[in-house]
Coordinates of C-alpha atoms and ligand atoms in Angstrom, one line a residue:
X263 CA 12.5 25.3 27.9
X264 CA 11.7 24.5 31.9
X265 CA 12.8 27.8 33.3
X266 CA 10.1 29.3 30.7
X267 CA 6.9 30.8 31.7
X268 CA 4.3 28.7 29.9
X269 CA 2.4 30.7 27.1
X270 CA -0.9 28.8 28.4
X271 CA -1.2 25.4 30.9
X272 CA -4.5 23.5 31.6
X273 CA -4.7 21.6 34.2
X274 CA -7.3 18.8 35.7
X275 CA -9.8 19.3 32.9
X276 CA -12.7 17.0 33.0
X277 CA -15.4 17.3 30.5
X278 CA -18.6 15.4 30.3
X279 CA -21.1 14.8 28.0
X280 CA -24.3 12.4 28.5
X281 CA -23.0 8.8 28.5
X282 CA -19.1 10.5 27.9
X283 CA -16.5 11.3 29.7
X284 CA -14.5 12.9 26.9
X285 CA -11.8 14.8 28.9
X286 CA -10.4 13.3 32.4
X287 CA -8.7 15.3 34.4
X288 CA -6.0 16.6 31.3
X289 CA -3.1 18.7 31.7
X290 CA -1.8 20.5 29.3
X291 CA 1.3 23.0 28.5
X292 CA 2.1 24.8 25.8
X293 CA 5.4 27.2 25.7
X294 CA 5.6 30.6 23.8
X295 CA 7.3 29.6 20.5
X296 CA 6.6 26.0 20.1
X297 CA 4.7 23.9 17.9
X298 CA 3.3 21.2 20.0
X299 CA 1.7 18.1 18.7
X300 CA -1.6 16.7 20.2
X301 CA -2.2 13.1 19.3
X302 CA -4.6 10.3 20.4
X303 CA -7.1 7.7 18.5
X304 CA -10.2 8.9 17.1
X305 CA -12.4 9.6 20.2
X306 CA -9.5 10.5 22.3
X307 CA -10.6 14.1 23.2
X308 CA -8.6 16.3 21.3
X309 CA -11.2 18.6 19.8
X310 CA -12.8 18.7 23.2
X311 CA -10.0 19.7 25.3
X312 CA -9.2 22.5 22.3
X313 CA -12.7 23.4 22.9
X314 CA -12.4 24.2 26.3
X315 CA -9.6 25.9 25.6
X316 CA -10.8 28.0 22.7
X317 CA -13.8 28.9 25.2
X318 CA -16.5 26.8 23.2
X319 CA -17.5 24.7 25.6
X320 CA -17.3 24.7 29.5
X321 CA -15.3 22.7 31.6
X322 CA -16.8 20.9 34.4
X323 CA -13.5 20.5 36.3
X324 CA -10.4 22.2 36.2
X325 CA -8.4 25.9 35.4
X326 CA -6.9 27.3 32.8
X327 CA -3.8 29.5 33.5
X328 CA -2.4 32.2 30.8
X329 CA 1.2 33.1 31.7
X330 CA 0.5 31.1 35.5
X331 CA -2.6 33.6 36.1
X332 CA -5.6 31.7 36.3
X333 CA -8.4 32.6 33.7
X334 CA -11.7 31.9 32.2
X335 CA -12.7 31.2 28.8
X336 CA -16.1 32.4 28.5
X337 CA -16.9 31.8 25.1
X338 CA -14.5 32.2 21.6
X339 CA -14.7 35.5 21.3
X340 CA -13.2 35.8 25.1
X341 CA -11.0 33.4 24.4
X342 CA -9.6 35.4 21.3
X343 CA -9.5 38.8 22.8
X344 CA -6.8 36.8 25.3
X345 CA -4.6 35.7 22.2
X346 CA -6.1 32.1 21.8
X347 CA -7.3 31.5 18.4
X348 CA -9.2 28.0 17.2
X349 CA -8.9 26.8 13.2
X350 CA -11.3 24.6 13.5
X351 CA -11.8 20.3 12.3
X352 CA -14.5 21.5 10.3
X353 CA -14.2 25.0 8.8
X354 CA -16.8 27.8 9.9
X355 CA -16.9 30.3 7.1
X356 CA -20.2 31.9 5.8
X357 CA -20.1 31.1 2.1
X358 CA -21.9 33.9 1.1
X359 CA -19.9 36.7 2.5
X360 CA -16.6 38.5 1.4
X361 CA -13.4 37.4 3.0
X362 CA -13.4 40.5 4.7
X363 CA -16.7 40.0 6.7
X364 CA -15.9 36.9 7.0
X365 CA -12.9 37.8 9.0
X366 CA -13.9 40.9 10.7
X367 CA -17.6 39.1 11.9
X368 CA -18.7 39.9 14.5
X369 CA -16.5 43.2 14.7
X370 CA -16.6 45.2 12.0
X371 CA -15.2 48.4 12.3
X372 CA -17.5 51.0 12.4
X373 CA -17.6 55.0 11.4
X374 CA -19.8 57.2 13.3
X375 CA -23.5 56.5 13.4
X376 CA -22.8 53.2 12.9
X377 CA -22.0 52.6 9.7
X378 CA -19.6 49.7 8.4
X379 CA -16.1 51.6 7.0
X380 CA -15.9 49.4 4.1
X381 CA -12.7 51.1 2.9
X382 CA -10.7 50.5 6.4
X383 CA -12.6 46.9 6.4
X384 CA -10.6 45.8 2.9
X385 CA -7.2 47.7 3.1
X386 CA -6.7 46.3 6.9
X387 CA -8.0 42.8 5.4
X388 CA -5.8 43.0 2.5
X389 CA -3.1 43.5 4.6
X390 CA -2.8 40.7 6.4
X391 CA -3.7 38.6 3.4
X392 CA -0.6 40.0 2.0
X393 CA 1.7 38.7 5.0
X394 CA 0.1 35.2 4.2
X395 CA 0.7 35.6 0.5
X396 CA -2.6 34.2 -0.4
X397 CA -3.5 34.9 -4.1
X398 CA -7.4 36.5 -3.2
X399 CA -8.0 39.3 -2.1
X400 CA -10.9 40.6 0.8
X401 CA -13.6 41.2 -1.8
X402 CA -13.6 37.7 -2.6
X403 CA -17.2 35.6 -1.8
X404 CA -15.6 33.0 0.4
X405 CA -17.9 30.3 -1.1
X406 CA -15.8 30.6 -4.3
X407 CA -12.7 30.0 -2.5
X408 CA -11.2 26.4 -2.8
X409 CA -10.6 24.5 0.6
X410 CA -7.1 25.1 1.9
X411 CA -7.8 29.3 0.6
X412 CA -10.8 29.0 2.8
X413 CA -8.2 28.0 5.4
X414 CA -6.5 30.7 4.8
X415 CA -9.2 32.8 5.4
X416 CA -9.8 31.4 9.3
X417 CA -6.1 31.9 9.5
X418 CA -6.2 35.3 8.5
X419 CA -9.0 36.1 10.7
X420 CA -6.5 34.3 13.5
X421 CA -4.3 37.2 12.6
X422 CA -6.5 40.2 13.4
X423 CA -5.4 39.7 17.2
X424 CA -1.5 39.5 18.3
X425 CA -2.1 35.6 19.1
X426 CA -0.5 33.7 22.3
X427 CA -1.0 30.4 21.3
X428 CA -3.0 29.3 17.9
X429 CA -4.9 26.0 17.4
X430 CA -5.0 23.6 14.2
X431 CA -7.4 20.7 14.4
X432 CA -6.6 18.3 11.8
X433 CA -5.9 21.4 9.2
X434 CA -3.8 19.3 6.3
X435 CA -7.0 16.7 5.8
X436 CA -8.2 18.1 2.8
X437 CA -4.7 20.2 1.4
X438 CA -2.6 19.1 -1.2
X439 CA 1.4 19.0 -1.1
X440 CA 1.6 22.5 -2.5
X441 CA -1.0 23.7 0.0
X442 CA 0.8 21.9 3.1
X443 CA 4.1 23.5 1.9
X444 CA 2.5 27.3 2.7
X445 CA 0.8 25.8 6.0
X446 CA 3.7 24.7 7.1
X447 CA 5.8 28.1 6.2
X448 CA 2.5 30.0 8.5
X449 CA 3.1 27.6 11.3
X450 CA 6.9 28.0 11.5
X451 CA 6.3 32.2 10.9
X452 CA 3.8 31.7 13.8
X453 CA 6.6 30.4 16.0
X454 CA 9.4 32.4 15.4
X455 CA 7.1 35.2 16.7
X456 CA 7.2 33.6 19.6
X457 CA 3.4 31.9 19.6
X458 CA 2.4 29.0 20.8
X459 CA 1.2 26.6 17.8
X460 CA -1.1 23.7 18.5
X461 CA -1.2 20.8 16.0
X462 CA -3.4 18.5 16.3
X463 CA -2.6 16.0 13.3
X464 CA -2.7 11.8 12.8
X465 CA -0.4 11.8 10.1
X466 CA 3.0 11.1 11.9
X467 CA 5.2 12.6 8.5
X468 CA 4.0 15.9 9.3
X469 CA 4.3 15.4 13.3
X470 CA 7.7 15.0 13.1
X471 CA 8.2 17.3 10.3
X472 CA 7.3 20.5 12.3
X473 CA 6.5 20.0 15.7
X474 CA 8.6 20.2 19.3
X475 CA 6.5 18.3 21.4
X476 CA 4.0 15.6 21.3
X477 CA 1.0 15.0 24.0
X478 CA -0.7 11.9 24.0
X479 CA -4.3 11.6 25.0
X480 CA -5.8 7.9 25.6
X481 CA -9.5 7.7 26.4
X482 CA -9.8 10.8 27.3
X483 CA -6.8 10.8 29.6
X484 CA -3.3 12.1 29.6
X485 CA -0.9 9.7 28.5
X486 CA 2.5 11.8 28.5
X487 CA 4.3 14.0 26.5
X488 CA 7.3 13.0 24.2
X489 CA 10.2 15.4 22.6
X490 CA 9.5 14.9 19.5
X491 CA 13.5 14.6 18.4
X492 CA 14.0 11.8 21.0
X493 CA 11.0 9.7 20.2
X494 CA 9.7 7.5 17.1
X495 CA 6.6 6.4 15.6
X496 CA 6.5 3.4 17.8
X497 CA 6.8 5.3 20.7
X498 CA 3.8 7.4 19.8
X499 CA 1.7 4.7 18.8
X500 CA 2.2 2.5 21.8
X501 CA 1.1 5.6 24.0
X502 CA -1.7 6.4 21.7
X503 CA -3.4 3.0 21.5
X504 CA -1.7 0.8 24.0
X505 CA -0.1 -1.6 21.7
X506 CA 2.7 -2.3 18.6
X507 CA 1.2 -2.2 15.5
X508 CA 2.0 -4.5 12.6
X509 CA 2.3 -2.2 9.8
X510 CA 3.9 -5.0 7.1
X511 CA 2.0 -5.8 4.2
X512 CA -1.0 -8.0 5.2
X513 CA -0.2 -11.2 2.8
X514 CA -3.9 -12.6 2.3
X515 CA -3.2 -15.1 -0.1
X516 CA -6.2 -15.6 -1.6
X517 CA -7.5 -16.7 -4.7
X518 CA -8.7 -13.8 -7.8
X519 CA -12.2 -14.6 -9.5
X520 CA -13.7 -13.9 -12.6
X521 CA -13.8 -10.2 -13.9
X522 CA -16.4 -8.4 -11.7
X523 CA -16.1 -5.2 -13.2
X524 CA -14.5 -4.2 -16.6
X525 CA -14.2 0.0 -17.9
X526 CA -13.5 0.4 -21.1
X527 CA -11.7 3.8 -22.8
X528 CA -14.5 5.4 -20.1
X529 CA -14.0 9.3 -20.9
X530 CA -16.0 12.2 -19.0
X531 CA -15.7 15.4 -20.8
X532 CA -12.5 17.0 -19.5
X533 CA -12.8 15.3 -16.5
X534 CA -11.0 11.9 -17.6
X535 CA -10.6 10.3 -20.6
X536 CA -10.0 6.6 -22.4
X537 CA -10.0 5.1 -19.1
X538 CA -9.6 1.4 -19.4
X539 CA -9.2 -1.3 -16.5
X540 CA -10.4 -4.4 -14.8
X541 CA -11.2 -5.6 -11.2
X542 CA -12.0 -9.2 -10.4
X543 CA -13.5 -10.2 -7.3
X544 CA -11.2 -11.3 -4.7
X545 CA -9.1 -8.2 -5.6
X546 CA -7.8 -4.7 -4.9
X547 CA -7.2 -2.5 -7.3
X548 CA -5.5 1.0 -5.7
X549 CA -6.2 4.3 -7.6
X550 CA -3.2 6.7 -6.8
X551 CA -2.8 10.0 -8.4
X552 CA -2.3 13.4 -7.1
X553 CA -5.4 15.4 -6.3
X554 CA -7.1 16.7 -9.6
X555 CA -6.0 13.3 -11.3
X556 CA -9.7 12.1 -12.3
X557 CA -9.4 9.6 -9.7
X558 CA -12.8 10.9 -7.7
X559 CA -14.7 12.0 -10.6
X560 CA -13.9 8.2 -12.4
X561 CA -15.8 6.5 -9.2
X562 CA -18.5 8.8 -9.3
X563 CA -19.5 7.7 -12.8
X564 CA -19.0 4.5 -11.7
X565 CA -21.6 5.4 -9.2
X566 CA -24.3 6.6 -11.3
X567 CA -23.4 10.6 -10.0
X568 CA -21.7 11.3 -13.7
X569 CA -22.7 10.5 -17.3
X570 CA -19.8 8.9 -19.4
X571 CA -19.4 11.0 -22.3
X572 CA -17.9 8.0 -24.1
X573 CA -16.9 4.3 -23.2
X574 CA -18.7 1.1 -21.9
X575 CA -19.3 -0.3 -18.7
X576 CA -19.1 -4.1 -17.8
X577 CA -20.4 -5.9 -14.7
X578 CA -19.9 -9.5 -14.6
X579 CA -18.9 -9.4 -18.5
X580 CA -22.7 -7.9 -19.4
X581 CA -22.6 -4.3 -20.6
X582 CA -25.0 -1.8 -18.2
X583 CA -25.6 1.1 -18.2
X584 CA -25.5 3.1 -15.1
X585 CA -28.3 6.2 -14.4
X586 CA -28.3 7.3 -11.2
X587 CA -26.6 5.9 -7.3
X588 CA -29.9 4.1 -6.9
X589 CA -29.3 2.1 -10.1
X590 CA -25.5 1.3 -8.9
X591 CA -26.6 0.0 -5.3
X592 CA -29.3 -2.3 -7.3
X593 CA -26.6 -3.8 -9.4
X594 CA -24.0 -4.1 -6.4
X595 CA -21.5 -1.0 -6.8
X596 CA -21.0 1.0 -3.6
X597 CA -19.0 4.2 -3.4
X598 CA -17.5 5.4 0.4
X599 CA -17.3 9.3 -1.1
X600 CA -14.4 11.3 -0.4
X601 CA -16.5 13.9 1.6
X602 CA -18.5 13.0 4.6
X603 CA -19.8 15.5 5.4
X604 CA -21.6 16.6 1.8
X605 CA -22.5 13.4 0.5
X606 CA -21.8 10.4 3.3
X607 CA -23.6 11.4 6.4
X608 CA -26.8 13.3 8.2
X609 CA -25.0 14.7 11.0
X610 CA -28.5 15.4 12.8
X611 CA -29.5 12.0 12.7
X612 CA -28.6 8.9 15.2
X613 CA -25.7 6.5 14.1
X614 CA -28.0 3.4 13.5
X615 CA -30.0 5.1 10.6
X616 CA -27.0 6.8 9.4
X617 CA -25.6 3.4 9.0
X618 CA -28.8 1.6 7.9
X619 CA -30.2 4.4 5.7
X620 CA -29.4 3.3 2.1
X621 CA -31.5 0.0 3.1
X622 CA -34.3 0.3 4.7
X623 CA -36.1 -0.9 1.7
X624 CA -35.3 -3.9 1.8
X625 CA -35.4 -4.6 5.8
X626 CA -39.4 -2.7 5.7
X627 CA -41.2 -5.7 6.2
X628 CA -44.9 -3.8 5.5
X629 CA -45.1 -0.9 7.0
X630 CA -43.2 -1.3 9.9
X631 CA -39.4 -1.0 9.2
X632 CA -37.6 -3.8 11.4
X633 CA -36.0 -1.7 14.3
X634 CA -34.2 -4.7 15.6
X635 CA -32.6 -5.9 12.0
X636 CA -31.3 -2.4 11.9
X637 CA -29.7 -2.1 15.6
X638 CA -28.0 -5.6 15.3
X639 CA -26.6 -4.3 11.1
X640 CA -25.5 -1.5 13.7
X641 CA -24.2 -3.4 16.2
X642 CA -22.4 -5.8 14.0
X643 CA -20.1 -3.1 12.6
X644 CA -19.7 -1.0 15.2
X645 CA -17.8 -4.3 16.7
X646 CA -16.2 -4.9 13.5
X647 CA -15.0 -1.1 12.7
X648 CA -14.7 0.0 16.3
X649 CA -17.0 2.8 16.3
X650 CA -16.3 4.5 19.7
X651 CA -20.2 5.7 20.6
X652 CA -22.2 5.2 24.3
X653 CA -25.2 3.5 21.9
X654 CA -26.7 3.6 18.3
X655 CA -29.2 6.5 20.0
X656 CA -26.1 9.1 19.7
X657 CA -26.6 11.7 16.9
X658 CA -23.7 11.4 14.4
X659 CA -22.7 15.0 14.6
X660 CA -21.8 14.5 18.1
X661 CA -19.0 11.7 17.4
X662 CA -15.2 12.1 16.8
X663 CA -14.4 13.1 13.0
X664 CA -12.9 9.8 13.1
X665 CA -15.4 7.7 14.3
X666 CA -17.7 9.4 11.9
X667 CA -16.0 8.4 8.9
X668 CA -16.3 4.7 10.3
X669 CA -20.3 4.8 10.4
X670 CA -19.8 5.9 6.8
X671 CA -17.7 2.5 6.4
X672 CA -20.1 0.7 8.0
X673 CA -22.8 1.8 5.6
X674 CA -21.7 1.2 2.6
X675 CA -20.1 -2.6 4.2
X676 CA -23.5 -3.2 5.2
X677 CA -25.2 -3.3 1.7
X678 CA -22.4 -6.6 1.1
X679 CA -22.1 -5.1 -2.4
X680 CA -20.1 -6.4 -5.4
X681 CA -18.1 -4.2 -6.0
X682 CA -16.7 -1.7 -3.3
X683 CA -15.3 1.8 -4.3
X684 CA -13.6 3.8 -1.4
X685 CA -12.5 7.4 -1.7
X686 CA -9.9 8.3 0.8
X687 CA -10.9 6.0 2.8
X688 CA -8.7 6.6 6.3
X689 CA -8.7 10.5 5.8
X690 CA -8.7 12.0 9.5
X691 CA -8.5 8.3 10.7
X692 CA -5.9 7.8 13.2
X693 CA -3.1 4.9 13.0
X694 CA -4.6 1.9 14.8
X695 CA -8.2 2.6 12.9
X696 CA -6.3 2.8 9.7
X697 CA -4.8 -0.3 10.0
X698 CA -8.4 -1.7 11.3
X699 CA -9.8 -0.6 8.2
X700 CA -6.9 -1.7 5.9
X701 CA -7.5 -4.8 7.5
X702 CA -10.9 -4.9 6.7
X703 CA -10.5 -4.2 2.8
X704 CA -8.3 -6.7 2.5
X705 CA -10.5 -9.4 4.3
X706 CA -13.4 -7.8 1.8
X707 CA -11.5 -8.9 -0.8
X708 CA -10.4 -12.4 0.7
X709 CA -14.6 -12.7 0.9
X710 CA -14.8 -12.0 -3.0
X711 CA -15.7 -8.7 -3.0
X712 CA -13.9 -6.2 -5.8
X713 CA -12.5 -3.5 -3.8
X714 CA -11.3 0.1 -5.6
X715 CA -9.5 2.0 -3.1
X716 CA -8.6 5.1 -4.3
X717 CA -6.1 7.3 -2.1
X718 CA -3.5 9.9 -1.9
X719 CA -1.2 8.7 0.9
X720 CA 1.4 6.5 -1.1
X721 CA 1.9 3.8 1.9
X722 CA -1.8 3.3 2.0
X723 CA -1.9 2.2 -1.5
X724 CA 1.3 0.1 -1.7
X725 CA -0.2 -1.6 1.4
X726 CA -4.0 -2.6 0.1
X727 CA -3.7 -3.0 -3.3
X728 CA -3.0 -6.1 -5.6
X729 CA -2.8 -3.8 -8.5
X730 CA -2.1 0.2 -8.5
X731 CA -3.8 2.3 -11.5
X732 CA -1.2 5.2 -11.8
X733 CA -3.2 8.2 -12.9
X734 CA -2.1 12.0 -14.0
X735 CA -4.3 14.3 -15.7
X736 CA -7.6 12.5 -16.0
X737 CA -5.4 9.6 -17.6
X738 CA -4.4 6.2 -16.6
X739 CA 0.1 6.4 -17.1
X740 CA 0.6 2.7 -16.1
X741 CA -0.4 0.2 -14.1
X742 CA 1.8 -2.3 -11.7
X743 CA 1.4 -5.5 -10.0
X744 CA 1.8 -5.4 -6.3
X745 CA 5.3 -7.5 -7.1
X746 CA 6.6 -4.6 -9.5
X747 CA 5.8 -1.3 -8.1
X748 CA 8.2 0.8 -6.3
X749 CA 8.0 3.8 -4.9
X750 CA 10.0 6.4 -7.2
X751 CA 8.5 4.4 -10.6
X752 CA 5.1 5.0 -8.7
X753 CA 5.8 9.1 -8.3
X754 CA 7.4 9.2 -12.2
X755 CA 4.1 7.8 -13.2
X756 CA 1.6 10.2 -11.4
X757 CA 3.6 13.1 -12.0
X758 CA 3.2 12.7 -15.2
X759 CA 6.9 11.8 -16.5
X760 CA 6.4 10.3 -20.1
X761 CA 2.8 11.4 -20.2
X762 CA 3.5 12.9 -24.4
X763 CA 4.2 9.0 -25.1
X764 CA 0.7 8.0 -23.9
X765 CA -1.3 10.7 -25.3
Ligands
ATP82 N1 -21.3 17.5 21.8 C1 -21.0 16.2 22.2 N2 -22.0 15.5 22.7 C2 -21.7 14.2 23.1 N3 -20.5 13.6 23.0 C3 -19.5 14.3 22.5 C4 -19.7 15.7 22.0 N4 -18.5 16.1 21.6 C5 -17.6 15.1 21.7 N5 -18.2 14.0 22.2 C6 -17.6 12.7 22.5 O1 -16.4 13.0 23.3 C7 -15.4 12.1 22.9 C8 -14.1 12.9 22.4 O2 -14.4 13.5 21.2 P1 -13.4 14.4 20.4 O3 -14.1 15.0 19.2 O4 -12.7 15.3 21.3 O5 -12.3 13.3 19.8 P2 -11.0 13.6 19.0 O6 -9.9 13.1 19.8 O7 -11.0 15.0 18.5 O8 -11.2 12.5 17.8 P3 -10.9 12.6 16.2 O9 -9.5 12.2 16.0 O10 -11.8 11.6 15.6 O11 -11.3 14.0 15.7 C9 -15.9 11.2 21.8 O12 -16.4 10.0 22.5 C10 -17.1 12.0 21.3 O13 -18.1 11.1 20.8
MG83 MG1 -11.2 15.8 16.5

């Protein structure tokens, strides 16, 4: 690889931002034909030093060089024309166009007098949708799309250039197995054309599944780069966060209380049905299943967001009914949703009210709502949780994907509830963090609380739970004691091996 011309370096980068310095003087190489890993905690700079390379956002120190010739990014659609192509953290699509306007924006093709030459627009779109082997085609309204097809769709539009070098931030977050498996077949297609792939992941199975290289980024520094055949997990970690992690089993022993919450046969229209289990305080009860199991769509009836269609609730052995999120919160449920973005956070707004908005009922003293109580709630969990933030003045949109989820953490923690449901909870959450926060759920439960965790990473659920709910189809298949489960009696049951015998 050394006598190779790099497909694109960056070198000395520095990038500032009021109160941050979220790039210091990073270097950065990618060769033609490589998939190269970029990893660092939550905060680290990734996004940021992809942004400067995608020509989002400025640097205030440093070059760029494509093939060794220095160059400027001047903005994304600059940085595109030169073969460098972003899919972003957080996808960009226009819901309410077509496919094909969405990947043509900004450059439709044109006949004379201007018009848009619809026909060329859809047979040069359906064309590279074919080489994908998506299953829409460009007339489709990209808000109908699911997730990982509306990936597709920014890959696609990644496509309508010969690329150099191609950037992923954090693109299996929201996929399922299947979905990875076709990612994963685009990224190794990607490189045997000789392009530069950039992964930027902080799930280490799929680092050293498909990538050459790793970079590390600390604190907005370089840390080194690894090849990825000749290093380990360890390795990585220790350069990401500066320390060994101790990633056995946290043995809390500590001691189960009464029954804090008790379904029974809870069924919601298709959605899940003759759902039955307990959670006592003191104890955590994992919900694993694969995606579409009912897992989700149980907590948010739990949470007031869905009507049962049959089946009671119990809290503290008194049957309630549950109307709305407000009516949960009064009677001590709390739900950490699955989605930040739609249901968890106001991006526009500053990290203390973000944190301290479900409450500021019952901290208004008169009409004055206590400013003070509500910095030190934020200040107590930004200590406990590690939110990386200059001050509780930022806006939330403007911290890490990472960190983000952690104010939503910190929210929900904050109300002390009962019982605790979280959904995904360490999604885009990078290894120390995750262990931070499975840490934390596990003290939660030490306190008394009863803690649902629901999750599709298998090690997270073996490692937080006391009790796993097994769940296929909207239906619980079994259910294990921390003692009993293993790992291939855990995949028969969510797969749904045996699931005729239940029904
Ligand atoms: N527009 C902005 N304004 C202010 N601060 C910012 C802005 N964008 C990023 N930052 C800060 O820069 C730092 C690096 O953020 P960045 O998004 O690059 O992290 P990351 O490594 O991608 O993290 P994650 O794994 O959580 O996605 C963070 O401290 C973040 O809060
Ligand atoms: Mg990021």
């Amino acid at each position: 690889m050394t006598d190779q011309t790099p497909a694109l370096r960056l070198e000395g980068i520095v990038k500032t931002f009021p109160g941050v310095r979220a790039l210091d003087g990073v270097s950065f190489t990618v060769m033609p034909g490589e998939v190269h890993a970029l990893m660092g905690e939550n905060g680290a700079g990734k996004s940021t030093l992809m942004k400067v390379l995608g020509g989002i956002l400025a640097p205030n120190e440093g070059q760029i060089f494509i093939e060794e010739q220095p160059t400027i990014m001047s903005s994304p659609m600059n940085a595109k024309a030169k073969g460098v192509v972003f899919i972003h953290q957080e996808l960009s699509l226009a819901d309410e166009l077509s496919v094909a306007e969405n990947i043509w924006l900004g450059e439709l093709p044109k006949k004379s007098f201007g018009r848009v030459d619809w026909t060329k627009l859809y047979d040069e779109t359906d064309a590279i949708l074919k080489t994908l082997n998506v299953g829409f085609d460009a007339r489709k309204r990209v808000g109908d799309l699911s997730i990982a097809n509306q990936q597709m769709v920014e890959i696609a539009r990644a496509l309508t250039v010969e690329p150099r070098a191609v950037i992923f931030d954090e693109p299996t977050a929201s996929l399922t197995d299947a979905e990875k498996v076709v990612l994963f077949e685009v990224i190794s297609d990607l490189q045997s054309r000789g392009v530069g792939v950039i992964y930027i992941s902080h799930r280490m199975e799929e680092i050293f599944k498909i990538t050459d290289r790793i970079s590390v980024l600390r604190d907005g520094q370089y840390r080194g780069t690894l090849n990825t055949a000749e290093t380990n997990e360890e390795e990585v970690t220790h350069l990401m966060i500066g320390r060994t992690l101790d990633l056995s089993r946290n043995a809390v022993t500590h001691e189960m209380g009464e029954v804090a919450l008790e379904v029974r046969s809870l069924s919601c229209g298709d959605l899940f049905s003759d759902v039955s289990f307990t959670v006592r305080r003191g104890e955590v009860v994992g919900f694993y299943g694969l995606v579409g199991a009912g897992r989700t769509e149980i907590a948010e009836t739990l949470f007031g967001l869905r009507e049962p269609s049959s089946g009671t609730i119990h809290l503290g052995g008194e049957e309630v009914t549950i109307n709305s999120p407000a009516d949960a919160i009064k009677r001590g449920i709390s739900l950490v949703p699955e989605d930040r973005k739609g249901q968890g956070l106001i991006l526009g707004m500053n990290c203390r009210d973000n944190m301290t908005l479900p409450q500021v009922s019952d901290l208004t003293a008169g009409p004055f709502v206590s400013d003070g109580a509500e910095v030190a709630i934020f200040d107590q969990y930004r200590d406990k949780l590690d939110i990386r933030t200059p001050g509780w003045r930022q806006t939330v949109g403007n911290l890490s994907g990472g960190n983000q989820q952690k104010i939503v953490i910190g929210k929900w923690l904050s109300m002390r509830p009962e019982v605790l449901i979280v959904d995904e909870p360490t999604r885009g959450i990078d290894v120390g963090s995750k262990s931070e926060i499975h840490n934390l759920i596990r003290e939660l439960a030490s306190q008394g609380y009863a803690v649902i965790v629901i999750s599709s990473e298998m090690p997270e659920v073996l490692h937080v739970s006391d009790r796993i709910v097994a769940m296929f189809s909207g239906r619980v298949m079994r259910e294990f004691t921390a003692e009993e489960v293993t790992e291939d009696s855990l995949i028969q049951a969510i797969s749904g091996i045996g699931a005729d015998k239940v029904a």
